[in-house]
Coordinates of C-alpha atoms in Angstrom, one line a residue:
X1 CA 340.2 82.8 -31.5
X2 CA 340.2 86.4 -30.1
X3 CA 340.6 88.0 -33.7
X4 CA 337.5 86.1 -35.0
X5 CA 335.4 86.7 -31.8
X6 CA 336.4 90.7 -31.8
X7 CA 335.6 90.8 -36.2
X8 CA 332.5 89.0 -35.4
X9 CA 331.2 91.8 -32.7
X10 CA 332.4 94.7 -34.9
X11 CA 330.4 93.1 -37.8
X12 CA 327.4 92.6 -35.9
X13 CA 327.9 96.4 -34.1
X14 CA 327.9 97.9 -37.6
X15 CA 325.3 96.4 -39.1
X16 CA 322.8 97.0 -35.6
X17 CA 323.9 100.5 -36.3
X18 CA 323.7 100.7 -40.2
X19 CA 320.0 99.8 -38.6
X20 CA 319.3 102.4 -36.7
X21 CA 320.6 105.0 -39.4
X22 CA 317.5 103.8 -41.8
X23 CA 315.0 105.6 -40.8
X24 CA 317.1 109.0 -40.3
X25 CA 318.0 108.4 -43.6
X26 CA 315.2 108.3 -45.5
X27 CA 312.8 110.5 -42.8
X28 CA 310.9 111.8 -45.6
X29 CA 309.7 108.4 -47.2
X30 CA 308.9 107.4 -43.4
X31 CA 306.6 110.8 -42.8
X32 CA 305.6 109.9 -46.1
X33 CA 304.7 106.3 -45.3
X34 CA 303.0 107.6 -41.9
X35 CA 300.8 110.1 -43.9
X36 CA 299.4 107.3 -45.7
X37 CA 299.3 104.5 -43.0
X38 CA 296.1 102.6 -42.6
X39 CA 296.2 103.0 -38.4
X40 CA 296.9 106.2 -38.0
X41 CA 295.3 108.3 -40.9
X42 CA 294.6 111.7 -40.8
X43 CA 296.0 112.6 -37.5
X44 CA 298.9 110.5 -39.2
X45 CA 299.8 113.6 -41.3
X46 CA 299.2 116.3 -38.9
X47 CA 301.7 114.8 -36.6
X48 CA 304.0 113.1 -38.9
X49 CA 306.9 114.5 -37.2
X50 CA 306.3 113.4 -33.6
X51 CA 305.3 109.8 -34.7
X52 CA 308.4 109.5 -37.1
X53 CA 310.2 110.8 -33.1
X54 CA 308.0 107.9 -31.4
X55 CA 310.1 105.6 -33.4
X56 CA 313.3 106.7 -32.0
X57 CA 311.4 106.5 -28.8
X58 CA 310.3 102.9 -28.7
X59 CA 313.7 101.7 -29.8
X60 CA 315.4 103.0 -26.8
X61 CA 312.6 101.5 -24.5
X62 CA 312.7 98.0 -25.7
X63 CA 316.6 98.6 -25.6
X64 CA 316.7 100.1 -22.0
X65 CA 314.2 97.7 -20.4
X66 CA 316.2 94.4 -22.1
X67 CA 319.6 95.6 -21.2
X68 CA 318.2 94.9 -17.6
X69 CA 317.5 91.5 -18.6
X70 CA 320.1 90.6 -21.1
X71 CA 322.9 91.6 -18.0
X72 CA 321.8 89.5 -15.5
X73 CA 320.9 86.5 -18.0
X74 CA 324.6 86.0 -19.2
X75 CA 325.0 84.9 -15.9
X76 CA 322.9 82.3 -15.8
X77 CA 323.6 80.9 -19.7
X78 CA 326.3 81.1 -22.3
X79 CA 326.6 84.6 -23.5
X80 CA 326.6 83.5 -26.8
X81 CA 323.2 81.8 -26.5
X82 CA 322.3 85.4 -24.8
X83 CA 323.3 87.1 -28.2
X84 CA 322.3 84.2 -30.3
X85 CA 318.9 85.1 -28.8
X86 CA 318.8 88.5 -28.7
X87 CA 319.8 88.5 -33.0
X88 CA 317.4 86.2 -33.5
X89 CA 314.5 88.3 -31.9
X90 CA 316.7 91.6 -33.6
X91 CA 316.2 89.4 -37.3
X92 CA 312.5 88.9 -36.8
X93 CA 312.2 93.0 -35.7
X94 CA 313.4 94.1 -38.9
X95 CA 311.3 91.4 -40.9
X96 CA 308.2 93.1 -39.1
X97 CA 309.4 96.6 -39.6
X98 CA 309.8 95.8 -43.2
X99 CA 306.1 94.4 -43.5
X100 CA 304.8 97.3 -41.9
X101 CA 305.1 98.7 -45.5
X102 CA 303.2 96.4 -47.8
X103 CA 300.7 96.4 -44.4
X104 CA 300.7 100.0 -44.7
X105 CA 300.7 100.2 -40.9
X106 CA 302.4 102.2 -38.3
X107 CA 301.6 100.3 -35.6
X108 CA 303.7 97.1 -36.9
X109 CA 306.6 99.6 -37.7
X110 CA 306.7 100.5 -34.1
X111 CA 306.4 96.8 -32.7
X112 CA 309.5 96.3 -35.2
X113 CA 311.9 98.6 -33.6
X114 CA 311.0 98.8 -30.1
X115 CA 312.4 94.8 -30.6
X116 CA 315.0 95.6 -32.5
X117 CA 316.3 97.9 -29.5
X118 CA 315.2 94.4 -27.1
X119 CA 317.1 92.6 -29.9
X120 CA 320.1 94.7 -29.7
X121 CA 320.0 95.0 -25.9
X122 CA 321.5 91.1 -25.6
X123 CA 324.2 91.9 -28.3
X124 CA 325.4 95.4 -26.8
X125 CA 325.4 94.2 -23.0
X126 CA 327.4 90.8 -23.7
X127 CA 330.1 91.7 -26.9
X128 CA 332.1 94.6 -24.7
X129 CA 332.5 92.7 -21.8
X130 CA 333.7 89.5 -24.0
X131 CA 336.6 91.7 -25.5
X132 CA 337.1 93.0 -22.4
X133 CA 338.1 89.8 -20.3
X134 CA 339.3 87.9 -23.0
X135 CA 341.8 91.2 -24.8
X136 CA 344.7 91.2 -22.0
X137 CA 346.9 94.3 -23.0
X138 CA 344.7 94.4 -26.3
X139 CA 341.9 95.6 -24.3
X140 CA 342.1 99.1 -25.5
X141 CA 343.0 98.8 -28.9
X142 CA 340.1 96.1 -29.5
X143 CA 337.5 97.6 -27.7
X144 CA 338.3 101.1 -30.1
X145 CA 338.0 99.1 -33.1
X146 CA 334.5 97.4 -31.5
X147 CA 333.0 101.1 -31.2
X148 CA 334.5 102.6 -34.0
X149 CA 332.0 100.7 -35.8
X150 CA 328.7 103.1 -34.0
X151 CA 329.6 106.1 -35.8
X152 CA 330.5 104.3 -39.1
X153 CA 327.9 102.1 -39.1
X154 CA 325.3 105.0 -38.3
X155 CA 327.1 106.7 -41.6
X156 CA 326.8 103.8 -43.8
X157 CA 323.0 103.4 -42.3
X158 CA 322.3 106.7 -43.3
X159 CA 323.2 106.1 -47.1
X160 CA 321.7 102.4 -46.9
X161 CA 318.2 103.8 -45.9
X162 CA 317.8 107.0 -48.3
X163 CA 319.5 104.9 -50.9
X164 CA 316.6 101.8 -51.0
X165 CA 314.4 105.0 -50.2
X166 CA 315.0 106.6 -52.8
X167 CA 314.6 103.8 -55.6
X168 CA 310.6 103.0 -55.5
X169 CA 308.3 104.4 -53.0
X170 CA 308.9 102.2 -49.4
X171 CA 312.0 101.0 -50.4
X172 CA 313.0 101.2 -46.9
X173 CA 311.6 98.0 -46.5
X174 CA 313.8 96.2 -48.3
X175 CA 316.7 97.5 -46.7
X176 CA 315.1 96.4 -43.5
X177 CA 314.0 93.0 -45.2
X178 CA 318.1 92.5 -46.8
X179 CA 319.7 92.9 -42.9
X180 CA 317.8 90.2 -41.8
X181 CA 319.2 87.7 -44.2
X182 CA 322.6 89.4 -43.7
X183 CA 322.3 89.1 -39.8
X184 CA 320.9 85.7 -39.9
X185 CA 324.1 83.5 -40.1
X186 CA 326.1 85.5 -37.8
X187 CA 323.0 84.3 -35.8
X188 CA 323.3 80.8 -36.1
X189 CA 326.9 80.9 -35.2
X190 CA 326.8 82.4 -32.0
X191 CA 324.6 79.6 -30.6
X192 CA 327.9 77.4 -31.9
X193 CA 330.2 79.3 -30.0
X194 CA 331.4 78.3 -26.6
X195 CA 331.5 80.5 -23.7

């Protein structure tokens, strides 16, 4: 139904955004974790700022170049395979960006969320559209609720990552590594949905 489709999508909206306001969150722990970081080293602390930026930076290129790809795909397969897809890829992102901890590099914390944003890219070009067509005179009223979840998803991101942060040193990695197995079965059941 149209109620169960539109809670689904403002789930999944929130909790893409309660991911990207992790590492805002706890930006100290990150500069902190790029300081010591295996890859980068010295020039790691010198420059902590610009490659806690970079992270930013990567997530909006992996989103920008798969929103490309992720709009012209939906018409050629289900768009809930297209999103199925895209969470799948956005679950395996986060499981990298939390291992970049224990790995102690930088480099896997990039690879993490320039996916995540490749990840996110199939969600955020299908959901809207879905409403959309499917809303009627609804249209507007769903489509507020859809987006209302950016700003309070960011929010709640923002206390989620300087919250684990702030219990053991890189505890952002378990708030990375406990969206993952929250985003998994809303996953699986997009690929059981029919377009």
């Amino acid at each position: 139904s149209l109620r169960c489709l539109v809670a689904l999508f403002v789930a999944l909206n929130t909790l893409n955004y309660v991911d990207r306001g992790i590492i805002p969150g706890a930006s100290e722990e990150f500069e902190a974790f790029i300081c010591d970081s295996r890859d980068l080293g010295a020039r790691g602390c010198r420059h902590a700022s610009t490659f806690l930026g970079l992270l930013q930076s990567v997530f909006i290129a992996g989103f920008s170049v798969a929103s490309v790809v992720a709009s012209n795909l939906v018409h050629r397969v289900s768009p809930f395979a297209v999103v199925g897809g895209g969470l799948v890829v956005w679950c395996a992102a986060v499981l990298l960006s939390a291992a970049a901890a224990p790995a102690r590099l930088y480099a896997l914390l990039c690879v993490g969320r320039m996916l995540s944003g490749v990840g996110e890219a199939s969600f955020q070009c299908v959901a809207p559209p879905l409403i959309a067509d499917r809303a009627g005179r609804a249209k507007g009223k769903l489509l507020a609720l859809y987006y209302t979840a950016m700003p309070a998803g960011t929010a709640l991101g923002y206390w989620y990552g300087a919250a684990f942060a702030a219990r053991r040193e890189r505890g952002w990695a378990a708030a990375f590594a406990i969206e993952a197995l929250v985003m998994a079965p809303f996953a699986a059941w997009c690929f059981s949905l029919k377009a």
